[in-house]
Amino acid sequence: MLTDQMNEASQDEDNVALSNTKETEKKQRKRKKDCEEKNKKKRKKDCEEKHETKEMELAWKPEDCAKPLGEEDSVQLVPDDPNSKPYCAIIKDIYIPNKEKYVKLAVHWFYRPEDVDKKHVGKWESKDSRNLFYSFHRDEVFAESVKHKCVVNFVPENKQIPNRREHPCFIVQNVYDFVKKKVRKFTDKNFDVHQKNEIDRLVAKTSLRLGDLPDIEKDQVTKTSKGKRTVQRKSPKTSTVYKSILEDFDLLTGDSDRDKRLGELLEAVKHECRTSKKKGARDDDSYWPDDVVPVVRALEHVFYDSMAEDMSKYHHKLEILVDELKTSRLLARRLLDGELKPEQVVKMTRYELTRGFTFDDITADLEEPIMRNDAPSTSNNVGQNED
């Protein structure tokens, strides 16, 4: 009897323990399920917040600015120092770098004259408070740092600067070489082909915007140096040679001044001609003087017809042309080959003569800006800072 009671008590204890175990397991399962649901909701919320954040980060578009941005646009950017003047740059690319979240701009910086050490400026003097230096200093900035677009006019040094009231824009007439610490003219021979082409395009865009700016008239007064007057003399023998050629072709005008200019033009292009009929000479070279005299005569004739009423302008323009023909093989070659017509040459500015192309030739190569979603393929000097 006692044994039966003891067995019943033990069985009751086992049932209670089993019941407690089941209850505990049930609570643990519920707790685990609640935890999983909580974690699931948290992950979902985090994912949604991350997606929203990413959308906000990538939401900036060029169209968000007051005026839409594109490549080759000039812009002002927020400076590091709030008390400083805004930075200026030209946009070269708009992109989202791989594994990054923010839209960035690849730019070429402008430099303000006061930001360049005076010893690096050399003899350059500011003619206008709107002056900036262009540079090929490439860098990258966040798109959000753009304040607004601005206008920068690239004006060759032989052209008059546009009126401030009509065109209150920045003016660029020089390039700052931030590597060699030197201010260069647009016509500097040390620029590579790509840099020359870029300068040409920027000058051409200004020409399209403003029209053909008037030339700065050359000072006709004889310049003196250290109290001594210097005069460039031409050998009488040389002048006689070209006069004889004109006589042989019966092209003397009877006007000594015009005949002198014809002789100077012949002399200026002779370096691009062949003097032998042998097959060894390049086929595309003009034969001297047979192929050259008609071209030069037609050229002078157009200049005279255009400027007969202002002979000082006639002489001034031909002096410039002769100087450029002597130094530019491309200009002489294109003239003799007929690629440049006399009617085009008479209208060309000194900058165009130096380049050997008209602005129409240059602007024909202008490309429409393209929006890219990748980092630029050529970024060797992106982020390169001036030492």
XYZ file of C-alpha atoms in Angstrom:
387
model
C 0.000 0.000 0.000
C 2.752 2.365 0.919
C 4.590 1.367 -2.231
C 1.587 2.221 -4.396
C 1.311 5.650 -2.809
C 4.977 6.298 -3.371
C 4.649 5.288 -7.047
C 1.649 7.571 -7.515
C 3.505 10.492 -5.943
C 6.510 9.887 -8.165
C 4.281 9.692 -11.241
C 2.601 12.968 -10.285
C 6.000 14.610 -9.956
C 7.012 13.283 -13.372
C 3.783 14.621 -14.907
C 4.357 18.047 -13.374
C 7.953 18.101 -14.598
C 6.843 17.018 -18.069
C 4.153 19.650 -18.088
C 6.639 22.305 -17.015
C 9.077 21.210 -19.739
C 6.419 21.403 -22.409
C 5.372 24.820 -21.168
C 8.957 26.000 -21.231
C 9.476 24.662 -24.763
C 6.256 26.337 -25.875
C 7.408 29.663 -24.430
C 10.834 29.282 -26.037
C 9.274 28.544 -29.433
C 7.011 31.604 -29.100
C 9.922 33.765 -28.001
C 11.998 32.524 -30.937
C 9.160 33.180 -33.361
C 8.634 36.676 -31.965
C 12.354 37.358 -32.231
C 12.464 36.160 -35.836
C 9.495 38.307 -36.770
C 11.069 41.275 -35.038
C 14.362 40.734 -36.855
C 12.527 40.292 -40.145
C 10.687 43.585 -39.676
C 13.940 45.295 -38.699
C 15.763 43.960 -41.769
C 12.888 45.084 -43.981
C 12.909 48.526 -42.392
C 16.699 48.812 -42.714
C 16.503 47.739 -46.345
C 13.816 50.315 -47.090
C 15.780 53.055 -45.329
C 18.945 52.090 -47.205
C 17.079 52.137 -50.503
C 15.594 55.540 -49.692
C 19.015 56.856 -48.699
C 20.563 55.571 -51.920
C 17.796 57.166 -53.953
C 18.386 60.451 -52.156
C 22.130 60.212 -52.741
C 21.733 59.499 -56.447
C 18.770 61.766 -56.922
C 20.905 64.755 -57.980
C 20.715 65.386 -61.692
C 22.132 68.205 -63.825
C 18.533 69.304 -64.380
C 18.154 70.010 -60.641
C 20.184 73.213 -61.058
C 18.512 76.487 -61.978
C 20.018 75.936 -65.408
C 20.775 72.346 -66.497
C 24.457 71.454 -66.511
C 26.360 69.686 -69.231
C 29.910 68.993 -70.298
C 31.956 72.070 -71.286
C 29.750 74.308 -69.110
C 31.561 76.835 -66.921
C 30.431 76.862 -63.294
C 31.141 78.500 -59.964
C 31.611 76.202 -56.961
C 31.349 76.637 -53.212
C 34.857 77.307 -51.781
C 36.310 75.589 -48.723
C 36.633 78.952 -47.009
C 33.226 80.715 -46.840
C 35.042 84.070 -46.912
C 36.780 83.272 -50.217
C 35.504 83.964 -53.713
C 33.773 81.027 -55.442
C 35.949 78.609 -57.394
C 35.521 78.539 -61.184
C 35.862 75.493 -63.425
C 34.791 73.917 -66.705
C 32.918 70.622 -66.493
C 34.637 67.890 -68.504
C 32.548 64.912 -67.357
C 29.512 64.029 -65.180
C 29.504 60.530 -63.708
C 28.882 58.192 -60.769
C 32.125 56.441 -59.766
C 31.989 52.679 -59.284
C 30.974 51.587 -55.752
C 30.259 55.192 -54.780
C 26.950 56.859 -54.118
C 27.375 60.489 -55.120
C 27.334 62.161 -58.528
C 30.693 63.721 -59.304
C 32.097 66.143 -61.862
C 35.485 66.007 -63.561
C 36.604 69.607 -64.062
C 39.432 71.787 -65.338
C 40.134 74.633 -62.936
C 40.326 78.341 -63.631
C 42.802 80.329 -61.541
C 42.239 83.882 -60.365
C 45.338 86.086 -60.921
C 45.563 86.764 -57.177
C 45.760 82.993 -56.556
C 48.962 82.699 -58.606
C 52.301 83.726 -57.143
C 53.493 86.970 -58.753
C 56.848 85.459 -59.647
C 55.029 82.867 -61.791
C 53.015 85.504 -63.649
C 56.111 87.050 -65.231
C 55.478 90.192 -67.284
C 51.749 89.565 -67.549
C 49.614 92.458 -66.359
C 45.889 92.391 -65.689
C 43.900 94.553 -68.112
C 40.531 93.829 -66.540
C 39.185 92.743 -63.147
C 37.266 89.970 -64.931
C 40.499 88.169 -65.855
C 40.936 84.466 -65.111
C 43.611 81.991 -66.180
C 42.507 78.720 -67.722
C 44.412 75.568 -66.806
C 44.592 71.895 -67.688
C 44.587 71.082 -63.963
C 42.043 68.249 -63.841
C 40.224 67.454 -60.617
C 36.967 65.906 -59.393
C 34.310 67.530 -57.202
C 30.874 66.658 -55.872
C 28.020 67.846 -58.059
C 26.326 69.401 -55.024
C 29.211 71.890 -54.711
C 28.050 73.749 -57.847
C 26.527 77.143 -57.029
C 25.475 78.114 -60.542
C 26.614 78.333 -64.140
C 28.722 81.247 -65.334
C 29.995 82.557 -68.666
C 33.710 82.664 -69.469
C 34.851 84.256 -72.728
C 38.161 83.160 -74.269
C 39.567 86.209 -76.066
C 42.843 86.122 -78.085
C 45.273 88.842 -77.058
C 44.998 90.628 -80.427
C 41.230 91.085 -79.930
C 39.454 93.823 -78.016
C 37.931 92.764 -74.693
C 34.114 92.877 -74.796
C 32.346 95.774 -73.102
C 31.645 95.121 -69.427
C 28.077 96.465 -69.530
C 27.074 94.288 -72.471
C 29.083 91.230 -71.422
C 29.750 91.190 -67.630
C 31.464 87.823 -67.920
C 34.853 86.418 -66.976
C 37.661 86.898 -69.520
C 40.443 84.399 -70.278
C 43.431 85.369 -72.423
C 46.108 83.138 -70.917
C 46.640 79.606 -69.648
C 48.311 78.888 -66.319
C 50.674 75.919 -66.496
C 50.258 74.690 -62.908
C 53.040 72.114 -63.333
C 55.786 74.430 -64.614
C 54.309 77.429 -62.779
C 54.118 79.625 -65.860
C 51.505 81.800 -67.580
C 51.263 80.997 -71.302
C 49.606 82.674 -74.282
C 47.038 80.802 -76.371
C 49.583 80.641 -79.211
C 52.338 79.103 -77.066
C 54.178 76.374 -78.977
C 54.545 74.154 -75.893
C 50.923 72.984 -75.848
C 50.341 69.477 -77.148
C 47.846 68.768 -79.937
C 44.941 68.003 -77.586
C 45.537 71.148 -75.553
C 45.732 73.296 -78.700
C 42.491 71.809 -79.984
C 40.748 72.484 -76.684
C 41.882 76.123 -76.650
C 40.733 76.495 -80.263
C 37.292 75.100 -79.406
C 36.891 77.421 -76.430
C 37.924 80.464 -78.498
C 35.545 79.353 -81.262
C 32.646 79.017 -78.795
C 33.302 82.579 -77.630
C 33.311 83.755 -81.250
C 29.956 82.075 -81.809
C 28.582 83.731 -78.671
C 29.927 87.259 -79.220
C 30.572 87.435 -82.946
C 33.895 88.532 -84.435
C 35.531 90.892 -81.936
C 37.419 93.902 -83.367
C 41.195 93.661 -83.670
C 43.469 95.717 -81.467
C 45.080 98.062 -83.954
C 48.824 97.751 -84.176
C 50.736 100.792 -83.005
C 52.135 102.364 -86.155
C 54.622 104.475 -84.249
C 58.195 103.201 -84.538
C 59.200 101.579 -81.286
C 62.502 102.473 -79.704
C 64.636 100.367 -77.424
C 67.092 101.934 -74.994
C 67.042 105.164 -76.976
C 68.088 103.504 -80.241
C 65.716 103.155 -83.182
C 65.810 99.716 -84.782
C 64.805 99.262 -88.401
C 64.478 95.929 -90.169
C 66.107 96.133 -93.577
C 65.642 93.859 -96.498
C 68.416 92.987 -98.879
C 68.061 94.908 -102.193
C 69.181 91.752 -103.980
C 66.298 89.747 -102.463
C 63.702 92.353 -103.468
C 65.076 92.410 -107.019
C 64.708 88.610 -107.315
C 60.990 88.643 -106.558
C 60.402 91.712 -108.704
C 62.015 89.879 -111.628
C 59.669 86.912 -111.079
C 56.650 89.223 -111.157
C 57.957 90.835 -114.347
C 58.399 87.429 -115.983
C 54.738 86.645 -115.255
C 53.642 90.165 -116.255
C 52.046 90.704 -112.845
C 53.569 94.007 -111.746
C 50.793 96.416 -110.821
C 52.690 99.656 -111.441
C 52.127 100.586 -107.786
C 55.419 100.285 -105.954
C 53.740 99.617 -102.590
C 51.562 96.825 -103.978
C 54.464 95.301 -105.911
C 56.493 95.327 -102.688
C 53.733 93.426 -100.880
C 53.521 90.896 -103.715
C 57.256 90.250 -103.393
C 56.931 89.796 -99.622
C 54.097 87.287 -100.075
C 56.181 85.290 -102.582
C 59.099 85.202 -100.186
C 56.839 84.167 -97.283
C 55.520 80.987 -98.979
C 58.655 79.876 -100.809
C 59.667 77.587 -97.935
C 56.708 75.328 -98.782
C 57.543 74.935 -102.470
C 59.760 72.630 -104.485
C 62.240 74.179 -106.883
C 62.904 71.005 -108.863
C 60.738 69.072 -111.312
C 62.444 65.814 -110.359
C 60.225 62.941 -109.272
C 62.018 62.834 -105.936
C 60.111 65.883 -104.793
C 56.814 65.397 -102.989
C 53.920 65.245 -105.424
C 51.732 67.525 -103.327
C 54.256 70.378 -103.205
C 53.659 73.468 -105.318
C 56.323 74.051 -107.944
C 58.257 77.296 -107.570
C 57.450 79.807 -108.929
C 54.933 78.630 -111.565
C 52.294 77.310 -109.154
C 52.816 80.031 -106.581
C 52.645 83.327 -108.457
C 48.938 83.015 -109.490
C 47.920 82.195 -105.906
C 49.844 85.132 -104.453
C 48.527 87.510 -107.122
C 44.913 86.487 -106.459
C 45.463 86.861 -102.706
C 46.898 90.370 -102.973
C 44.161 91.359 -105.406
C 41.435 90.392 -102.898
C 43.165 92.329 -100.111
C 43.487 95.409 -102.302
C 39.862 95.275 -103.467
C 38.676 94.956 -99.860
C 40.840 97.739 -98.407
C 41.666 100.126 -101.256
C 39.938 102.960 -99.399
C 42.088 102.396 -96.312
C 45.632 101.627 -97.420
C 46.987 101.743 -93.872
C 44.682 98.799 -93.065
C 45.774 97.065 -96.290
C 49.452 97.292 -95.295
C 48.753 96.337 -91.668
C 46.770 93.216 -92.611
C 49.342 92.069 -95.162
C 52.191 92.588 -92.672
C 50.417 90.256 -90.267
C 49.724 87.710 -93.029
C 53.343 87.720 -94.214
C 54.583 87.181 -90.639
C 52.225 84.234 -90.131
C 53.009 82.647 -93.521
C 56.708 82.659 -92.667
C 56.205 80.815 -89.381
C 53.191 78.598 -90.114
C 53.823 75.784 -92.579
C 50.212 74.675 -92.194
C 48.856 78.091 -93.223
C 51.174 78.311 -96.251
C 50.415 74.727 -97.259
C 46.623 75.160 -97.056
C 46.806 78.409 -99.027
C 48.908 76.939 -101.823
C 46.795 73.765 -101.967
C 43.628 75.805 -102.360
C 42.113 74.643 -99.065
C 41.997 78.296 -98.000
C 40.565 80.700 -100.545
C 41.780 84.337 -100.729
C 38.234 85.443 -99.798
C 38.561 83.440 -96.573
C 42.096 84.571 -95.752
C 41.213 88.267 -95.989
C 38.612 87.778 -93.213
C 40.770 85.633 -90.908
C 41.909 87.004 -87.570
C 45.511 86.732 -86.462
C 44.553 83.914 -84.138
C 43.001 81.995 -87.027
C 46.060 82.664 -89.203
C 48.339 81.357 -86.462
C 46.294 78.151 -86.221
C 45.907 77.825 -89.983
C 42.155 77.276 -89.697
C 39.074 79.484 -89.756
C 36.663 79.429 -86.841
C 34.208 77.609 -89.116
C 36.779 74.817 -89.510
C 37.282 74.674 -85.758
C 33.599 74.757 -84.776
C 32.844 71.942 -87.213
C 34.663 69.656 -84.750
C 32.642 70.726 -81.715
C 30.841 67.755 -80.150
C 27.636 67.633 -78.148
C 28.212 66.870 -74.423
C 27.442 63.293 -73.382
C 26.194 62.182 -69.941
C 28.045 59.098 -68.715
C 27.224 56.780 -65.810
C 30.763 55.487 -65.422
C 33.930 56.988 -64.127
C 35.963 58.677 -66.891
C 38.267 56.313 -68.766
C 41.166 58.750 -68.673
C 41.660 59.942 -65.118
C 45.405 59.783 -64.657
C 45.560 63.294 -63.284
C 42.116 63.439 -61.678
C 42.527 64.733 -58.175
C 46.001 66.012 -58.989
C 46.660 68.982 -56.800
C 49.088 71.769 -57.214
C 52.144 71.368 -55.057
